[in-house]
XYZ file of C-alpha atoms in Angstrom:
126
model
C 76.164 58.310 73.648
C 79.529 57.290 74.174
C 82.297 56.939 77.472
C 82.206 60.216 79.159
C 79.584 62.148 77.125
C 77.154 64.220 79.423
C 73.826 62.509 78.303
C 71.514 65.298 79.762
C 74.046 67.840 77.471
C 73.548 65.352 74.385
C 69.656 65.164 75.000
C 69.518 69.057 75.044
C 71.381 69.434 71.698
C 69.406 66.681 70.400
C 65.904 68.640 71.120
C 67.509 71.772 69.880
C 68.796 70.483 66.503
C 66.326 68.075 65.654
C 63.347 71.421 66.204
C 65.387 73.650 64.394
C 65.761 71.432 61.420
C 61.876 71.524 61.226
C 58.509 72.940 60.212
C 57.898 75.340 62.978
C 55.347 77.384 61.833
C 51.625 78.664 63.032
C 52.679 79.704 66.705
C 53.791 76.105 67.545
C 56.488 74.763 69.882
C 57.340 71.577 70.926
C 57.492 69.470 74.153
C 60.187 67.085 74.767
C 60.378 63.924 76.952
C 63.032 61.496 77.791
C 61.021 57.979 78.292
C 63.798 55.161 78.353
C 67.612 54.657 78.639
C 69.786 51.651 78.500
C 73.192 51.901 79.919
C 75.465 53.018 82.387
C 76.885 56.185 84.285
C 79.679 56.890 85.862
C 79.448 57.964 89.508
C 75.887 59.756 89.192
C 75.362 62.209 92.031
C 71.181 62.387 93.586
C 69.082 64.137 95.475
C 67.435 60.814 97.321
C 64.979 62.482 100.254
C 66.517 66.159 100.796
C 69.990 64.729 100.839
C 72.640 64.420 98.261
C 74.077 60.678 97.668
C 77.090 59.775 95.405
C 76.769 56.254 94.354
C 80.390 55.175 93.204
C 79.968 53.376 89.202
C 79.441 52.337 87.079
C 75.929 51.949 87.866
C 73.332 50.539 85.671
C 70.188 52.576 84.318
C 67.170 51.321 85.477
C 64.719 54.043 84.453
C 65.519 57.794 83.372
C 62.941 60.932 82.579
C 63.223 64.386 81.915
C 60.829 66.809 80.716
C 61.119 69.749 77.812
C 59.882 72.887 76.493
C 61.638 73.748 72.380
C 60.087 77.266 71.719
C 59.585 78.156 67.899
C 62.934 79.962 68.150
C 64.826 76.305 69.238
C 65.651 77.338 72.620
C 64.753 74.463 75.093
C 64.058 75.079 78.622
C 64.343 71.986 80.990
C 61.857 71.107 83.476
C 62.991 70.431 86.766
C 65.779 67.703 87.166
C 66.526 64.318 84.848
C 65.305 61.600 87.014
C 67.054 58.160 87.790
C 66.563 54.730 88.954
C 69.987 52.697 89.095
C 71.255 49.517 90.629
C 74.884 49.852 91.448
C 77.414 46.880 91.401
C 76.002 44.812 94.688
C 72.938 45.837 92.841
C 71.081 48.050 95.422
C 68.673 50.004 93.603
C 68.388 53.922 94.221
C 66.626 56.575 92.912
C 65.762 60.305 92.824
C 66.750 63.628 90.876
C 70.261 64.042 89.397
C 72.653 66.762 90.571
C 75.050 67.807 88.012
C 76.175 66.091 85.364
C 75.156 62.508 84.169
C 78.332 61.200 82.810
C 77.795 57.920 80.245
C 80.004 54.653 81.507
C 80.068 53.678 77.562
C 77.084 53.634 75.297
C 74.302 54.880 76.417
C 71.023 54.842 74.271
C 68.215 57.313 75.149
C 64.863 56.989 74.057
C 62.854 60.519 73.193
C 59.821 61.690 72.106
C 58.689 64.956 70.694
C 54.639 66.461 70.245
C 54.185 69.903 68.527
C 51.468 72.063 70.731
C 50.312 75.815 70.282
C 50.907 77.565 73.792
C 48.427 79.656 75.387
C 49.205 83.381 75.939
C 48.819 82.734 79.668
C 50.622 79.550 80.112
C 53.498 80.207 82.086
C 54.425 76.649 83.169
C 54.438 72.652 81.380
């Protein structure tokens, strides 16, 4: 991801094209996860212990997950928030769910995984 780009936006549309360009067949979907980025964002906005913090970038990424549902039809369906770990520039280290947008500081490289599983009839949740 480049300066700017939403990387939780980018990591939706990556799950949805990369599915949809695939064997899908036999009642399968797919679960996505986001297990490593490298990087920076600009000014991420958290949820750190039932408050919201603004930490003022760029700030480095320590650690980021997110988790993902891709139904046979492509349509993905997040799982609760992207998480974050950063260190900002006196490098104090924070961490907790992001609120809105996760804006990439310049190139940003996100590590994802994908596993095809057949849903049960009465699963309702990942």
């Amino acid at each position: 991801m480049a300066l700017n780009e939403d990387i939780g936006e980018k990591v939706l549309n990556y799950f949805q094209n990369s599915t949809n360009n695939s064997e899908n067949s036999n009642g399968h979907a797919w679960r996505g996860f986001i297990v490593h980025a490298t990087g920076s964002v600009l000014h991420p906005r958290m949820n750190i212990e039932n408050s919201s913090a603004f930490n003022k970038g760029p700030c480095n990424i320590l650690t980021l997950g997110g988790r993902y549902t891709i139904s046979e039809d492509g349509q993905v369906q997040e799982h609760g928030p992207l998480m974050i770990s950063i260190s900002n520039t006196n490098w104090v280290v924070v961490g907790g769910q992001v609120i809105g947008r996760l804006v990439a500081a310049g190139n940003v490289q996100v590590v994802v995984f994908t596993i095809r599983y057949k849903p049960s009839e009465d699963e309702d949740e990942v």
